Amino acid sequence: MGRLVEFTTEDGAVVVVETSEPATGTRLVSRGENPAVQAARTFEGTLDGVRAAAQSALRVFRDGSLRPDSVELEFGVKLTAEAGAIIAKGAAEGQLVVRLGWNSDPAAPEAPSATAAVPEPAPRS
C-alpha cells in the first residue's frame, strides 16, 4: 500500500488520498492511530498549479487559428504531501491529453458530397 495523505478542503472537509509512494521510515502503530500524513496545504491550494496549467493550455488552443468549439484537457494528477499536485506521467509517455471539437453550423450551406449522386432511372411505362 502507498502512503496516505490527508488534505483538508477550504470548507473543512477531509480528503484522504492514497499515493503511489511507499510509506517510508518506521513508526509505532496502534489500533486508534490515523496512518495518514497531514498535507501542508488545503486540497484546493494543492490543485492551484494544475488549474494554472489548464488555463494556460486552454489559452493556447482557444486563442490560436484553430478556434475549436470545445476543448477537453485530461491531466493525470499525482498528489503528495510535500509537493502538492503534480502532473503525473501516465502509462504512455503523454502527461496531457487534448481533444478539440468543432460543431457544424446549421445555417451554413451544406458542403457538396464527395461522391457524385447518381439519379435513379425513370420508371418505365
Tab-separated table of C-alpha atoms in Angstrom:
chain	number	residue	atom	x	y	z
A	1	MET	CA	0.000	0.000	0.000
A	2	GLY	CA	1.188	3.520	-0.745
A	3	ARG	CA	1.243	6.434	1.648
A	4	LEU	CA	-1.979	8.027	2.806
A	5	VAL	CA	-2.061	11.821	2.587
A	6	GLU	CA	-4.788	13.797	4.326
A	7	PHE	CA	-5.925	17.057	2.690
A	8	THR	CA	-8.427	19.467	4.211
A	9	THR	CA	-10.708	21.434	1.873
A	10	GLU	CA	-11.403	25.137	2.361
A	11	ASP	CA	-14.818	24.072	3.733
A	12	GLY	CA	-13.125	21.921	6.386
A	13	ALA	CA	-13.858	18.516	4.834
A	14	VAL	CA	-11.073	15.931	4.953
A	15	VAL	CA	-9.951	14.164	1.762
A	16	VAL	CA	-7.621	11.187	2.200
A	17	VAL	CA	-5.619	10.224	-0.882
A	18	GLU	CA	-3.529	7.092	-1.346
A	19	THR	CA	-0.313	7.926	-3.169
A	20	SER	CA	1.831	5.549	-5.161
A	21	GLU	CA	4.811	6.452	-2.950
A	22	PRO	CA	5.684	3.744	-0.459
A	23	ALA	CA	5.412	4.702	3.193
A	24	THR	CA	8.913	5.489	4.440
A	25	GLY	CA	10.503	5.318	7.840
A	26	THR	CA	9.417	3.391	10.895
A	27	ARG	CA	6.826	4.412	13.432
A	28	LEU	CA	4.784	2.931	16.212
A	29	VAL	CA	1.348	1.763	15.153
A	30	SER	CA	-1.711	1.286	17.314
A	31	ARG	CA	-5.335	0.496	16.528
A	32	GLY	CA	-6.585	4.062	17.006
A	33	GLU	CA	-3.770	5.842	15.173
A	34	ASN	CA	-4.518	7.721	11.953
A	35	PRO	CA	-1.953	6.427	9.418
A	36	ALA	CA	-2.390	9.447	7.108
A	37	VAL	CA	0.233	12.170	6.743
A	38	GLN	CA	-1.215	15.691	7.045
A	39	ALA	CA	-0.659	17.732	3.876
A	40	ALA	CA	0.833	21.205	4.260
A	41	ARG	CA	-1.772	22.870	2.003
A	42	THR	CA	-5.521	22.725	1.501
A	43	PHE	CA	-6.890	20.443	-1.195
A	44	GLU	CA	-7.839	23.458	-3.325
A	45	GLY	CA	-4.427	25.055	-2.755
A	46	THR	CA	-2.755	21.834	-3.828
A	47	LEU	CA	-4.643	21.911	-7.133
A	48	ASP	CA	-3.815	25.576	-7.919
A	49	GLY	CA	-0.836	24.589	-10.091
A	50	VAL	CA	-2.960	22.170	-12.109
A	51	ARG	CA	-5.606	24.873	-12.579
A	52	ALA	CA	-2.948	27.314	-13.830
A	53	ALA	CA	-1.618	24.686	-16.259
A	54	ALA	CA	-5.141	24.040	-17.578
A	55	GLN	CA	-5.801	27.769	-18.033
A	56	SER	CA	-2.537	28.172	-19.973
A	57	ALA	CA	-3.287	25.180	-22.194
A	58	LEU	CA	-6.822	26.426	-22.900
A	59	ARG	CA	-5.463	29.861	-23.797
A	60	VAL	CA	-3.101	28.269	-26.346
A	61	PHE	CA	-5.858	26.298	-28.062
A	62	ARG	CA	-8.619	28.932	-27.911
A	63	ASP	CA	-6.532	31.938	-28.968
A	64	GLY	CA	-4.886	30.269	-31.966
A	65	SER	CA	-6.076	29.956	-35.529
A	66	LEU	CA	-7.900	26.654	-34.931
A	67	ARG	CA	-10.806	28.196	-32.953
A	68	PRO	CA	-12.409	24.939	-31.744
A	69	ASP	CA	-15.943	24.963	-30.331
A	70	SER	CA	-14.819	22.714	-27.485
A	71	VAL	CA	-11.529	21.909	-25.820
A	72	GLU	CA	-11.119	18.948	-23.466
A	73	LEU	CA	-7.963	18.574	-21.399
A	74	GLU	CA	-7.117	15.431	-19.460
A	75	PHE	CA	-4.365	15.583	-16.840
A	76	GLY	CA	-3.029	12.733	-14.780
A	77	VAL	CA	-2.616	14.305	-11.331
A	78	LYS	CA	-0.472	12.833	-8.570
A	79	LEU	CA	-0.945	14.185	-5.047
A	80	THR	CA	1.870	14.248	-2.496
A	81	ALA	CA	2.107	15.706	0.993
A	82	GLU	CA	5.328	17.595	0.234
A	83	ALA	CA	4.923	18.827	-3.347
A	84	GLY	CA	1.147	19.044	-3.613
A	85	ALA	CA	-0.318	18.238	-7.027
A	86	ILE	CA	1.997	17.077	-9.778
A	87	ILE	CA	1.003	16.445	-13.393
A	88	ALA	CA	1.853	12.759	-13.456
A	89	LYS	CA	3.394	10.651	-16.154
A	90	GLY	CA	0.813	8.198	-17.400
A	91	ALA	CA	1.240	4.664	-18.664
A	92	ALA	CA	2.050	6.131	-22.051
A	93	GLU	CA	4.541	8.951	-22.390
A	94	GLY	CA	1.906	11.696	-22.580
A	95	GLN	CA	1.027	13.631	-19.453
A	96	LEU	CA	-1.672	15.693	-21.137
A	97	VAL	CA	-4.437	14.564	-23.488
A	98	VAL	CA	-6.099	17.281	-25.606
A	99	ARG	CA	-9.339	16.847	-27.559
A	100	LEU	CA	-10.564	19.644	-29.829
A	101	GLY	CA	-14.096	19.670	-31.264
A	102	TRP	CA	-15.947	21.641	-33.893
A	103	ASN	CA	-19.718	21.759	-34.325
A	104	SER	CA	-21.109	22.162	-37.801
A	105	ASP	CA	-23.004	25.410	-38.331
A	106	PRO	CA	-26.633	24.556	-39.233
A	107	ALA	CA	-27.041	27.908	-41.046
A	108	ALA	CA	-24.106	27.223	-43.393
A	109	PRO	CA	-24.883	25.721	-46.799
A	110	GLU	CA	-24.265	22.008	-46.947
A	111	ALA	CA	-20.958	21.056	-48.484
A	112	PRO	CA	-21.152	19.042	-51.692
A	113	SER	CA	-20.820	15.326	-51.256
A	114	ALA	CA	-17.522	13.673	-52.063
A	115	THR	CA	-19.322	11.134	-54.265
A	116	ALA	CA	-21.463	12.216	-57.179
A	117	ALA	CA	-25.148	11.497	-56.859
A	118	VAL	CA	-26.435	9.015	-59.409
A	119	PRO	CA	-30.009	9.778	-60.475
A	120	GLU	CA	-32.475	6.943	-60.219
A	121	PRO	CA	-33.730	5.652	-63.546
A	122	ALA	CA	-37.120	6.932	-64.649
A	123	PRO	CA	-39.924	4.409	-64.260
A	124	ARG	CA	-40.893	2.607	-67.474
A	125	SER	CA	-44.417	2.988	-68.639
